[in-house]
Amino acid sequence: MKTSILKLSAYVLLIATFSCIQNANKETAEVVKVEAPIFTEDWESLGKHNESPEWFKDAKLGIYFHWGLYSVPAFGNEWYPRWMHFEDNKFYKHHVENYGHPSEFGYHDFAPMFKAEKFDPDAWAKLFKDAGAQFAGPVAEHHDGYAMWDSEITPWNTMDTGPKRDITGDLEKAIKGNGMKFITAFHHAKNLQRATELGQDVRISHFPNFEGMPPTSDDPKLQLMYGNMEHEKWYKDVWLGKMKEVIDNYHPDIIWFDYVLGDIPEVYRKEFAAYYLNEAAKKDQEAVIVRKQHDMPLNMSVEDLEQSRKNKIGTKTWMTDATISNGSWCYTKDLGVKESADVLHMLIDIVSKNGVLLLNVSPKADGTIPENQTASLLEMGQWLKSYGEAIYGTEAWYTFGEGPTKEPDGHYKNHQAFHKLKYSNKDIRYTTKDYNIYAIVMGEVEANKELLLESFAKENVLDMTSIEKVEFMGSGEVIEWSLSEEKGLSIKAPSKPVKEMATVIKITISQ
């Protein structure tokens, strides 16, 4: 009996020991799983990243905003901090008349004046949600060296100066709390002073190195704002350091880059990408990197077209960043705003070509969003609330559309041509989802109007569709229609028009 008890005790001890080893191995494996990098700092490894996850493809609309020290003078545009140093230009004259000579009142002197005293992150998040945005967030830092977050890297941030609060942190909580993804945009690659000769710094250096002006200062604090630093230290400690700081503290779902990113040494671009994607993976985030120029491979990043868009269907998901205003990206006095219909039509055209719109708004320095911008956002949001099924989660049909209005091709250099575009109810854009095709007319369709959708003709569509039902969303009337292989889909509009900025015709295909 005693021997049996001893054997039993030994067996129990063996099981317990084996169990402890298993648990230890399991814990070790879990630690290794979390800590082991998924991506290494080379393009081949980074190219395995899914650059456009389904949530991003489906989102279609995001909102960001240019808001910072440049919002205080509210003059010209967000490039005020640069042009205020150049004589014989309106920015310089405005600065001298209102604040004094730039050598005596520098751009950094606006920091105490940027109070954001009326800033309400919850109200902003609700507005963006009501506008139909699926993601939102700040320009975390523009070219000007001012961080819109609580930074330990630079004293020029919203916690240590101006508002005395963590703007980005407040926004992250409010935006994610409203069920949206969070984006942070970075323009600070242009902040570093890469040239000292007058006229040589136009392209890649934001602040001119003019003798006697604050951007030439040897004060270490001012150098952090004006980018007047030893290059290698700035690349590693400032540019990359700020990226990691925002990733660690705010966990953005999207990081968007402005131009000049290609002037950051490749080693640091790779380090950023691997760090961001690995940190996102730890939190089960499907992260997105958006870039404007050919400074990151398209197999791991999304292409952005500033103030412009494609004139054909994109084979990959792409993005347009455009502003709701007719002028500056930041708030300026008497800033004009696009009509809500024009913003909506831009969104519809982008979505019909597999694109996503990142729309900019321009808050005032006190933290309020002007009423005309708010009204435009809400009008678009109301349309999306009623007809969003034709936008969200859709993809391009075999053709993006038909009608007389054609978009030019190109990047931001063609943005004036895009500004001149004006759609009418003769223009139609298509999207598709499940067994539905949505024909979106860019305007109101007159009562009893006969429409012909030539895209449904056999010579165009190639594979003739078998249509089950045609309906005008927003109207309860039964719609008369006929399909001809030669001409296309003929539709008679309802006897009472659907009075909307854009009219959605839902075409259900037989399964």
Short mmCIF file of C-alpha atoms in Angstrom, two decimals:
data_model
loop_
_atom_site.label_atom_id
_atom_site.label_comp_id
_atom_site.label_asym_id
_atom_site.label_seq_id
_atom_site.Cartn_x
_atom_site.Cartn_y
_atom_site.Cartn_z
CA MET A 1 0.00 0.00 0.00
CA LYS A 2 2.83 2.32 0.93
CA THR A 3 4.56 1.58 -2.38
CA SER A 4 1.36 2.37 -4.29
CA ILE A 5 1.00 5.68 -2.49
CA LEU A 6 4.60 6.56 -3.31
CA LYS A 7 4.07 5.65 -6.96
CA LEU A 8 0.90 7.72 -7.03
CA SER A 9 2.68 10.68 -5.44
CA ALA A 10 5.52 10.40 -7.95
CA TYR A 11 3.01 10.24 -10.79
CA VAL A 12 1.17 13.30 -9.52
CA LEU A 13 4.48 15.11 -9.12
CA LEU A 14 5.47 14.12 -12.67
CA ILE A 15 2.18 15.42 -14.08
CA ALA A 16 2.48 18.65 -12.14
CA THR A 17 6.06 19.12 -13.35
CA PHE A 18 5.05 18.38 -16.94
CA SER A 19 2.15 20.82 -16.60
CA CYS A 20 4.45 23.55 -15.29
CA ILE A 21 6.85 22.96 -18.17
CA GLN A 22 3.98 23.15 -20.65
CA ASN A 23 2.69 26.37 -19.10
CA ALA A 24 6.17 27.84 -19.06
CA ASN A 25 6.69 26.88 -22.70
CA LYS A 26 3.28 28.32 -23.55
CA GLU A 27 4.09 31.59 -21.80
CA THR A 28 7.48 31.70 -23.49
CA ALA A 29 5.85 31.06 -26.86
CA GLU A 30 3.33 33.80 -26.23
CA VAL A 31 6.10 36.23 -25.33
CA VAL A 32 8.06 35.25 -28.43
CA LYS A 33 4.92 35.58 -30.56
CA VAL A 34 4.36 39.14 -29.33
CA GLU A 35 7.97 40.31 -29.35
CA ALA A 36 9.23 38.66 -32.54
CA PRO A 37 9.13 41.11 -35.44
CA ILE A 38 6.74 40.21 -38.21
CA PHE A 39 8.37 42.64 -40.63
CA THR A 40 12.05 43.35 -41.01
CA GLU A 41 13.55 46.60 -42.26
CA ASP A 42 13.74 45.71 -45.94
CA TRP A 43 11.31 46.28 -48.81
CA GLU A 44 10.94 42.57 -49.55
CA SER A 45 9.66 41.87 -46.05
CA LEU A 46 7.57 45.05 -45.92
CA GLY A 47 6.07 44.15 -49.30
CA LYS A 48 4.24 41.27 -47.62
CA HIS A 49 2.03 43.80 -45.84
CA ASN A 50 -1.54 44.04 -47.11
CA GLU A 51 -1.45 47.72 -48.03
CA SER A 52 -5.22 48.05 -48.45
CA PRO A 53 -7.22 45.95 -45.97
CA GLU A 54 -10.95 45.46 -46.52
CA TRP A 55 -11.97 48.01 -43.89
CA PHE A 56 -10.02 50.69 -45.76
CA LYS A 57 -11.39 49.69 -49.17
CA ASP A 58 -14.91 49.85 -47.73
CA ALA A 59 -14.51 53.12 -45.81
CA LYS A 60 -14.51 55.50 -48.83
CA LEU A 61 -14.47 58.74 -46.80
CA GLY A 62 -12.17 60.16 -44.15
CA ILE A 63 -11.71 63.64 -42.70
CA TYR A 64 -8.57 65.39 -41.50
CA PHE A 65 -7.73 69.01 -40.77
CA HIS A 66 -4.95 71.56 -41.10
CA TRP A 67 -4.86 73.23 -37.70
CA GLY A 68 -1.91 74.73 -35.88
CA LEU A 69 0.06 77.92 -35.26
CA TYR A 70 -0.59 79.05 -38.83
CA SER A 71 -4.28 79.25 -37.87
CA VAL A 72 -3.50 82.22 -35.61
CA PRO A 73 -2.59 84.79 -38.31
CA ALA A 74 -5.29 83.15 -40.50
CA PHE A 75 -3.82 84.82 -43.54
CA GLY A 76 -2.92 83.52 -47.00
CA ASN A 77 -2.51 79.82 -46.34
CA GLU A 78 -0.75 77.24 -44.17
CA TRP A 79 2.59 78.21 -45.73
CA TYR A 80 2.51 81.48 -43.78
CA PRO A 81 5.51 80.42 -41.61
CA ARG A 82 7.69 80.22 -44.72
CA TRP A 83 6.56 83.20 -46.75
CA MET A 84 6.49 85.61 -43.80
CA HIS A 85 10.29 85.76 -44.17
CA PHE A 86 10.35 86.85 -47.82
CA GLU A 87 10.21 90.58 -48.55
CA ASP A 88 8.08 91.89 -51.42
CA ASN A 89 5.32 89.42 -50.75
CA LYS A 90 1.92 89.74 -49.12
CA PHE A 91 2.72 87.42 -46.20
CA TYR A 92 5.75 89.47 -45.16
CA LYS A 93 3.86 92.73 -45.45
CA HIS A 94 0.93 91.37 -43.44
CA HIS A 95 3.28 90.11 -40.74
CA VAL A 96 5.20 93.35 -40.41
CA GLU A 97 1.99 95.40 -40.24
CA ASN A 98 0.27 93.19 -37.68
CA TYR A 99 3.04 91.63 -35.58
CA GLY A 100 6.32 93.33 -36.37
CA HIS A 101 9.45 92.37 -38.25
CA PRO A 102 10.04 88.57 -38.43
CA SER A 103 13.41 89.01 -36.71
CA GLU A 104 11.59 90.45 -33.68
CA PHE A 105 8.34 88.47 -33.80
CA GLY A 106 9.12 85.02 -35.17
CA TYR A 107 6.77 82.24 -36.11
CA HIS A 108 7.43 80.55 -32.75
CA ASP A 109 5.93 83.62 -31.04
CA PHE A 110 2.50 82.51 -32.26
CA ALA A 111 2.63 79.52 -29.90
CA PRO A 112 1.19 81.32 -26.83
CA MET A 113 -1.57 82.76 -29.05
CA PHE A 114 -2.77 79.34 -30.22
CA LYS A 115 -5.13 78.66 -27.33
CA ALA A 116 -7.81 76.37 -28.85
CA GLU A 117 -10.03 77.50 -25.98
CA LYS A 118 -13.26 76.34 -27.65
CA PHE A 119 -11.93 73.00 -28.88
CA ASP A 120 -14.38 70.17 -28.18
CA PRO A 121 -13.03 66.83 -29.46
CA ASP A 122 -16.32 65.03 -28.84
CA ALA A 123 -18.25 67.60 -30.90
CA TRP A 124 -15.68 67.33 -33.69
CA ALA A 125 -15.89 63.54 -33.72
CA LYS A 126 -19.68 63.64 -33.82
CA LEU A 127 -19.57 66.11 -36.73
CA PHE A 128 -17.20 63.89 -38.70
CA LYS A 129 -19.36 60.86 -37.99
CA ASP A 130 -22.50 62.73 -39.06
CA ALA A 131 -20.67 63.80 -42.22
CA GLY A 132 -20.29 60.13 -43.13
CA ALA A 133 -16.58 59.75 -42.39
CA GLN A 134 -15.32 56.29 -41.48
CA PHE A 135 -11.94 57.55 -40.27
CA ALA A 136 -10.65 60.91 -39.06
CA GLY A 137 -7.72 62.59 -37.38
CA PRO A 138 -5.30 65.53 -37.36
CA VAL A 139 -2.42 66.79 -39.38
CA ALA A 140 -0.19 65.76 -36.51
CA GLU A 141 2.58 68.03 -37.73
CA HIS A 142 2.83 70.28 -40.75
CA HIS A 143 6.06 71.61 -42.28
CA ASP A 144 6.33 74.13 -39.44
CA GLY A 145 7.84 71.95 -36.70
CA TYR A 146 4.90 72.29 -34.30
CA ALA A 147 3.65 68.99 -32.86
CA MET A 148 -0.09 68.68 -32.27
CA TRP A 149 0.46 66.16 -29.47
CA ASP A 150 2.13 65.84 -26.07
CA SER A 151 5.72 65.37 -27.21
CA GLU A 152 8.87 64.62 -25.27
CA ILE A 153 11.01 65.16 -28.37
CA THR A 154 10.21 68.82 -29.02
CA PRO A 155 9.10 71.59 -26.65
CA TRP A 156 7.01 72.99 -29.53
CA ASN A 157 3.90 70.97 -28.83
CA THR A 158 0.31 71.53 -27.73
CA MET A 159 0.84 70.30 -24.18
CA ASP A 160 3.80 72.52 -23.32
CA THR A 161 2.59 75.60 -25.22
CA GLY A 162 -0.62 77.17 -26.48
CA PRO A 163 -3.63 74.95 -25.69
CA LYS A 164 -1.76 73.14 -22.87
CA ARG A 165 -3.54 69.90 -23.75
CA ASP A 166 -2.85 66.75 -25.72
CA ILE A 167 -4.85 67.56 -28.86
CA THR A 168 -4.04 64.31 -30.66
CA GLY A 169 -4.74 62.22 -27.56
CA ASP A 170 -8.10 63.90 -27.03
CA LEU A 171 -9.02 63.36 -30.66
CA GLU A 172 -7.95 59.72 -30.66
CA LYS A 173 -10.29 58.94 -27.77
CA ALA A 174 -13.21 60.86 -29.28
CA ILE A 175 -12.81 59.54 -32.82
CA LYS A 176 -12.29 55.90 -31.88
CA GLY A 177 -15.06 56.29 -29.31
CA ASN A 178 -17.41 57.18 -32.17
CA GLY A 179 -16.56 53.97 -34.01
CA MET A 180 -14.19 55.53 -36.55
CA LYS A 181 -10.63 54.60 -37.40
CA PHE A 182 -7.89 57.09 -36.51
CA ILE A 183 -5.54 58.79 -38.98
CA THR A 184 -2.50 60.96 -38.33
CA ALA A 185 -0.92 62.96 -41.17
CA PHE A 186 2.72 64.03 -41.29
CA HIS A 187 4.28 66.80 -43.37
CA HIS A 188 7.41 67.29 -41.25
CA ALA A 189 9.84 65.74 -43.73
CA LYS A 190 10.01 69.24 -45.23
CA ASN A 191 10.94 70.89 -41.93
CA LEU A 192 14.67 70.15 -42.07
CA GLN A 193 16.80 72.93 -43.54
CA ARG A 194 18.66 71.09 -46.28
CA ALA A 195 20.05 74.15 -48.10
CA THR A 196 21.39 77.50 -46.98
CA GLU A 197 21.71 79.46 -50.20
CA LEU A 198 18.83 81.77 -51.06
CA GLY A 199 16.73 80.19 -53.75
CA GLN A 200 18.06 76.66 -53.22
CA ASP A 201 15.61 75.67 -50.50
CA VAL A 202 12.34 76.23 -52.39
CA ARG A 203 11.56 72.58 -52.97
CA ILE A 204 12.54 70.68 -49.84
CA SER A 205 13.20 73.17 -47.03
CA HIS A 206 10.30 74.99 -45.46
CA PHE A 207 12.17 77.71 -43.58
CA PRO A 208 14.64 79.98 -45.39
CA ASN A 209 18.01 80.44 -43.75
CA PHE A 210 18.10 84.25 -43.80
CA GLU A 211 20.68 85.89 -41.58
CA GLY A 212 19.24 87.49 -38.44
CA MET A 213 15.95 85.56 -38.64
CA PRO A 214 14.88 82.97 -36.03
CA PRO A 215 15.33 80.02 -38.46
CA THR A 216 19.11 80.69 -38.34
CA SER A 217 19.26 80.64 -34.54
CA ASP A 218 21.78 78.46 -32.69
CA ASP A 219 19.34 78.16 -29.78
CA PRO A 220 18.74 74.38 -29.47
CA LYS A 221 15.08 74.99 -28.63
CA LEU A 222 14.45 77.14 -31.70
CA GLN A 223 16.41 74.74 -33.87
CA LEU A 224 13.84 72.05 -33.05
CA MET A 225 11.10 74.18 -34.56
CA TYR A 226 12.94 75.57 -37.55
CA GLY A 227 14.76 72.40 -38.57
CA ASN A 228 18.15 74.07 -38.31
CA MET A 229 20.02 70.98 -37.16
CA GLU A 230 22.70 68.47 -38.09
CA HIS A 231 21.00 66.28 -40.66
CA GLU A 232 21.69 62.76 -39.41
CA LYS A 233 20.63 63.64 -35.88
CA TRP A 234 17.43 65.25 -37.18
CA TYR A 235 16.55 62.25 -39.36
CA LYS A 236 16.97 59.76 -36.53
CA ASP A 237 16.02 61.67 -33.38
CA VAL A 238 13.44 64.12 -34.70
CA TRP A 239 11.77 62.75 -37.84
CA LEU A 240 11.84 59.09 -36.86
CA GLY A 241 11.53 59.86 -33.15
CA LYS A 242 8.28 61.74 -33.69
CA MET A 243 6.88 58.91 -35.81
CA LYS A 244 7.58 56.35 -33.09
CA GLU A 245 6.22 58.66 -30.38
CA VAL A 246 2.86 59.03 -32.12
CA ILE A 247 2.69 55.31 -32.93
CA ASP A 248 3.41 54.37 -29.31
CA ASN A 249 1.02 56.86 -27.74
CA TYR A 250 -1.94 57.03 -30.15
CA HIS A 251 -1.85 53.84 -32.27
CA PRO A 252 -3.13 55.35 -35.54
CA ASP A 253 -4.87 53.04 -38.01
CA ILE A 254 -3.59 55.13 -40.94
CA ILE A 255 -0.42 57.16 -41.28
CA TRP A 256 -0.42 59.58 -44.21
CA PHE A 257 2.64 61.34 -45.61
CA ASP A 258 2.95 64.55 -47.56
CA TYR A 259 5.60 65.03 -50.23
CA VAL A 260 9.38 65.21 -49.64
CA LEU A 261 9.21 61.88 -47.81
CA GLY A 262 11.67 60.63 -50.43
CA ASP A 263 14.32 62.97 -49.02
CA ILE A 264 14.29 61.05 -45.75
CA PRO A 265 17.11 58.47 -46.03
CA GLU A 266 15.78 55.09 -47.06
CA VAL A 267 17.11 53.40 -43.94
CA TYR A 268 14.81 55.51 -41.74
CA ARG A 269 11.78 55.05 -44.00
CA LYS A 270 12.27 51.30 -43.71
CA GLU A 271 12.74 51.50 -39.96
CA PHE A 272 9.55 53.54 -39.60
CA ALA A 273 7.50 51.12 -41.72
CA ALA A 274 8.70 48.00 -39.91
CA TYR A 275 8.17 49.62 -36.52
CA TYR A 276 4.67 50.83 -37.34
CA LEU A 277 3.48 47.59 -38.91
CA ASN A 278 4.90 45.45 -36.12
CA GLU A 279 3.37 47.64 -33.41
CA ALA A 280 0.03 47.58 -35.23
CA ALA A 281 0.16 43.77 -35.50
CA LYS A 282 0.58 43.52 -31.72
CA LYS A 283 -2.75 45.30 -31.37
CA ASP A 284 -4.43 43.37 -34.18
CA GLN A 285 -4.64 46.56 -36.24
CA GLU A 286 -4.75 46.34 -40.01
CA ALA A 287 -2.62 49.41 -40.56
CA VAL A 288 -2.47 51.57 -43.69
CA ILE A 289 0.42 53.72 -44.94
CA VAL A 290 -0.44 56.39 -47.52
CA ARG A 291 2.20 58.28 -49.49
CA LYS A 292 2.01 60.96 -52.15
CA GLN A 293 5.02 60.29 -54.34
CA HIS A 294 7.24 57.37 -55.33
CA ASP A 295 8.93 57.21 -51.95
CA MET A 296 7.53 53.88 -50.72
CA PRO A 297 6.68 50.82 -52.83
CA LEU A 298 3.03 50.40 -53.81
CA ASN A 299 3.01 46.79 -52.62
CA MET A 300 3.06 48.10 -49.03
CA SER A 301 1.55 51.61 -49.30
CA VAL A 302 -1.42 53.41 -50.86
CA GLU A 303 -1.01 56.04 -53.57
CA ASP A 304 -2.40 59.52 -52.83
CA LEU A 305 -3.27 62.17 -55.43
CA GLU A 306 -3.46 65.70 -54.03
CA GLN A 307 -6.46 67.77 -55.18
CA SER A 308 -6.77 65.47 -58.21
CA ARG A 309 -7.85 61.96 -59.10
CA LYS A 310 -7.72 59.19 -61.65
CA ASN A 311 -9.64 59.35 -64.92
CA LYS A 312 -9.93 55.57 -65.07
CA ILE A 313 -10.57 52.72 -62.65
CA GLY A 314 -7.64 52.08 -60.34
CA THR A 315 -6.35 48.52 -60.27
CA LYS A 316 -5.46 49.08 -56.60
CA THR A 317 -7.20 51.14 -53.95
CA TRP A 318 -5.96 54.74 -54.10
CA MET A 319 -6.71 58.01 -52.31
CA THR A 320 -7.40 61.64 -53.08
CA ASP A 321 -6.73 64.29 -50.47
CA ALA A 322 -8.74 67.45 -51.15
CA THR A 323 -9.93 70.37 -49.11
CA ILE A 324 -13.50 71.48 -48.50
CA SER A 325 -12.42 75.05 -49.14
CA ASN A 326 -11.85 76.90 -52.39
CA GLY A 327 -8.48 78.14 -51.23
CA SER A 328 -6.19 77.54 -48.29
CA TRP A 329 -5.98 74.22 -46.47
CA CYS A 330 -5.92 76.04 -43.13
CA TYR A 331 -8.46 78.58 -41.92
CA THR A 332 -8.07 82.10 -43.26
CA LYS A 333 -10.41 85.03 -42.94
CA ASP A 334 -13.20 84.91 -45.56
CA LEU A 335 -12.22 81.38 -46.63
CA GLY A 336 -14.55 80.16 -49.37
CA VAL A 337 -16.12 76.71 -49.14
CA LYS A 338 -17.15 74.31 -51.89
CA GLU A 339 -20.84 73.57 -52.28
CA SER A 340 -21.82 70.32 -50.61
CA ALA A 341 -23.04 68.93 -53.95
CA ASP A 342 -19.61 69.48 -55.50
CA VAL A 343 -17.90 67.71 -52.59
CA LEU A 344 -20.37 64.83 -52.84
CA HIS A 345 -19.91 64.53 -56.60
CA MET A 346 -16.14 64.41 -56.11
CA LEU A 347 -16.59 61.58 -53.61
CA ILE A 348 -18.88 59.65 -55.96
CA ASP A 349 -16.45 59.98 -58.86
CA ILE A 350 -13.56 58.80 -56.69
CA VAL A 351 -15.48 55.80 -55.34
CA SER A 352 -16.53 54.77 -58.88
CA LYS A 353 -12.81 54.29 -59.66
CA ASN A 354 -11.87 52.30 -56.52
CA GLY A 355 -10.67 55.38 -54.66
CA VAL A 356 -11.02 56.82 -51.16
CA LEU A 357 -11.48 60.51 -50.34
CA LEU A 358 -9.57 62.17 -47.50
CA LEU A 359 -11.37 65.49 -47.06
CA ASN A 360 -9.71 68.41 -45.28
CA VAL A 361 -11.50 70.93 -43.08
CA SER A 362 -10.05 74.14 -41.66
CA PRO A 363 -10.73 74.95 -37.98
CA LYS A 364 -10.16 78.35 -36.45
CA ALA A 365 -7.39 78.90 -33.90
CA ASP A 366 -9.95 78.92 -31.08
CA GLY A 367 -11.01 75.35 -31.93
CA THR A 368 -14.28 76.03 -33.72
CA ILE A 369 -15.12 74.74 -37.19
CA PRO A 370 -16.77 77.51 -39.24
CA GLU A 371 -20.49 77.22 -39.89
CA ASN A 372 -20.19 77.13 -43.68
CA GLN A 373 -17.84 74.14 -43.48
CA THR A 374 -20.07 72.42 -40.93
CA ALA A 375 -23.15 72.94 -43.09
CA SER A 376 -21.43 71.49 -46.15
CA LEU A 377 -20.29 68.44 -44.19
CA LEU A 378 -23.72 67.78 -42.72
CA GLU A 379 -25.50 68.13 -46.06
CA MET A 380 -23.18 65.55 -47.56
CA GLY A 381 -23.62 63.37 -44.49
CA GLN A 382 -27.39 63.48 -44.80
CA TRP A 383 -27.17 62.20 -48.37
CA LEU A 384 -24.81 59.42 -47.28
CA LYS A 385 -27.14 58.47 -44.46
CA SER A 386 -29.91 57.89 -47.02
CA TYR A 387 -27.92 56.49 -49.94
CA GLY A 388 -24.67 55.26 -48.41
CA GLU A 389 -25.29 51.70 -49.56
CA ALA A 390 -24.28 52.89 -53.04
CA ILE A 391 -20.95 54.13 -51.60
CA TYR A 392 -19.71 52.18 -48.58
CA GLY A 393 -18.39 48.69 -49.20
CA THR A 394 -18.76 49.01 -52.96
CA GLU A 395 -16.24 48.54 -55.72
CA ALA A 396 -15.92 49.69 -59.30
CA TRP A 397 -18.09 48.11 -61.99
CA TYR A 398 -16.52 47.28 -65.39
CA THR A 399 -16.77 51.02 -66.23
CA PHE A 400 -16.71 53.96 -63.86
CA GLY A 401 -19.42 55.87 -65.72
CA GLU A 402 -20.69 57.76 -68.70
CA GLY A 403 -21.56 61.35 -69.59
CA PRO A 404 -19.87 64.47 -70.96
CA THR A 405 -17.67 65.45 -67.99
CA LYS A 406 -14.19 63.95 -68.17
CA GLU A 407 -11.49 64.27 -65.56
CA PRO A 408 -7.94 65.19 -66.59
CA ASP A 409 -5.09 62.90 -65.67
CA GLY A 410 -2.31 63.79 -63.30
CA HIS A 411 -1.29 64.78 -59.81
CA TYR A 412 -1.57 68.04 -57.84
CA LYS A 413 0.05 69.99 -60.67
CA ASN A 414 -3.29 69.66 -62.46
CA HIS A 415 -5.38 70.66 -59.45
CA GLN A 416 -6.68 73.83 -61.11
CA ALA A 417 -8.23 71.72 -63.87
CA PHE A 418 -9.98 69.62 -61.25
CA HIS A 419 -11.26 72.74 -59.48
CA LYS A 420 -13.02 73.75 -62.68
CA LEU A 421 -14.91 70.46 -63.02
CA LYS A 422 -18.66 70.75 -62.65
CA TYR A 423 -20.88 67.71 -62.98
CA SER A 424 -24.50 67.69 -64.14
CA ASN A 425 -27.37 65.22 -64.29
CA LYS A 426 -26.01 64.12 -67.66
CA ASP A 427 -23.09 62.50 -65.81
CA ILE A 428 -23.51 59.03 -64.32
CA ARG A 429 -21.11 57.08 -62.11
CA TYR A 430 -21.39 53.37 -61.31
CA THR A 431 -20.60 51.29 -58.24
CA THR A 432 -21.44 47.68 -57.44
CA LYS A 433 -21.95 45.51 -54.37
CA ASP A 434 -23.29 41.97 -54.05
CA TYR A 435 -25.84 41.52 -56.87
CA ASN A 436 -26.57 45.24 -57.19
CA ILE A 437 -25.29 47.85 -59.62
CA TYR A 438 -25.78 51.47 -58.60
CA ALA A 439 -26.09 54.11 -61.30
CA ILE A 440 -25.57 57.46 -59.56
CA VAL A 441 -26.78 60.48 -61.50
CA MET A 442 -24.85 63.62 -60.57
CA GLY A 443 -27.91 65.71 -59.81
CA GLU A 444 -31.68 65.60 -59.77
CA VAL A 445 -33.55 63.64 -62.45
CA GLU A 446 -36.62 65.36 -63.87
CA ALA A 447 -40.05 63.74 -63.43
CA ASN A 448 -40.90 61.12 -66.09
CA LYS A 449 -37.54 61.62 -67.80
CA GLU A 450 -36.42 58.83 -70.14
CA LEU A 451 -32.90 57.73 -69.24
CA LEU A 452 -30.69 55.53 -71.39
CA LEU A 453 -27.73 53.83 -69.69
CA GLU A 454 -25.55 52.94 -72.64
CA SER A 455 -23.06 51.08 -70.45
CA PHE A 456 -25.54 48.17 -70.39
CA ALA A 457 -25.41 47.66 -74.19
CA LYS A 458 -23.90 44.34 -75.19
CA GLU A 459 -20.99 45.86 -77.10
CA ASN A 460 -19.99 47.75 -73.96
CA VAL A 461 -20.71 45.36 -71.12
CA LEU A 462 -19.67 42.27 -73.15
CA ASP A 463 -21.48 39.91 -70.78
CA MET A 464 -25.14 40.95 -70.80
CA THR A 465 -26.69 41.16 -67.35
CA SER A 466 -29.99 39.59 -66.38
CA ILE A 467 -31.85 42.35 -64.56
CA GLU A 468 -34.42 41.51 -61.92
CA LYS A 469 -35.45 44.94 -60.68
CA VAL A 470 -34.80 48.68 -61.18
CA GLU A 471 -35.66 51.25 -58.53
CA PHE A 472 -34.99 54.88 -57.74
CA MET A 473 -33.80 54.99 -54.14
CA GLY A 474 -35.88 57.51 -52.23
CA SER A 475 -38.96 56.84 -54.36
CA GLY A 476 -41.59 54.20 -53.74
CA GLU A 477 -42.87 54.18 -57.33
CA VAL A 478 -42.64 51.11 -59.54
CA ILE A 479 -40.17 51.89 -62.31
CA GLU A 480 -40.68 51.10 -66.00
CA TRP A 481 -37.56 49.81 -67.71
CA SER A 482 -36.39 47.74 -70.67
CA LEU A 483 -33.04 46.23 -71.64
CA SER A 484 -31.81 46.26 -75.21
CA GLU A 485 -28.63 44.53 -76.36
CA GLU A 486 -28.17 47.24 -78.95
CA LYS A 487 -28.95 50.40 -76.96
CA GLY A 488 -28.61 49.56 -73.27
CA LEU A 489 -30.91 50.01 -70.28
CA SER A 490 -33.87 52.36 -70.79
CA ILE A 491 -35.47 53.71 -67.61
CA LYS A 492 -38.43 56.00 -67.04
CA ALA A 493 -37.98 58.24 -64.00
CA PRO A 494 -40.68 58.50 -61.32
CA SER A 495 -43.58 60.93 -61.75
CA LYS A 496 -42.31 62.80 -58.70
CA PRO A 497 -38.59 63.61 -58.78
CA VAL A 498 -36.24 62.56 -56.00
CA LYS A 499 -34.92 65.98 -55.02
CA GLU A 500 -31.35 65.16 -54.06
CA MET A 501 -27.80 66.34 -54.85
CA ALA A 502 -27.32 63.00 -56.60
CA THR A 503 -29.93 60.42 -57.63
CA VAL A 504 -29.27 56.72 -57.04
CA ILE A 505 -30.75 54.11 -59.36
CA LYS A 506 -30.45 50.62 -57.87
CA ILE A 507 -30.30 47.83 -60.43
CA THR A 508 -30.67 44.34 -58.99
CA ILE A 509 -29.19 41.49 -61.00
CA SER A 510 -30.75 38.03 -61.02
CA GLN A 511 -28.73 35.58 -58.95
#
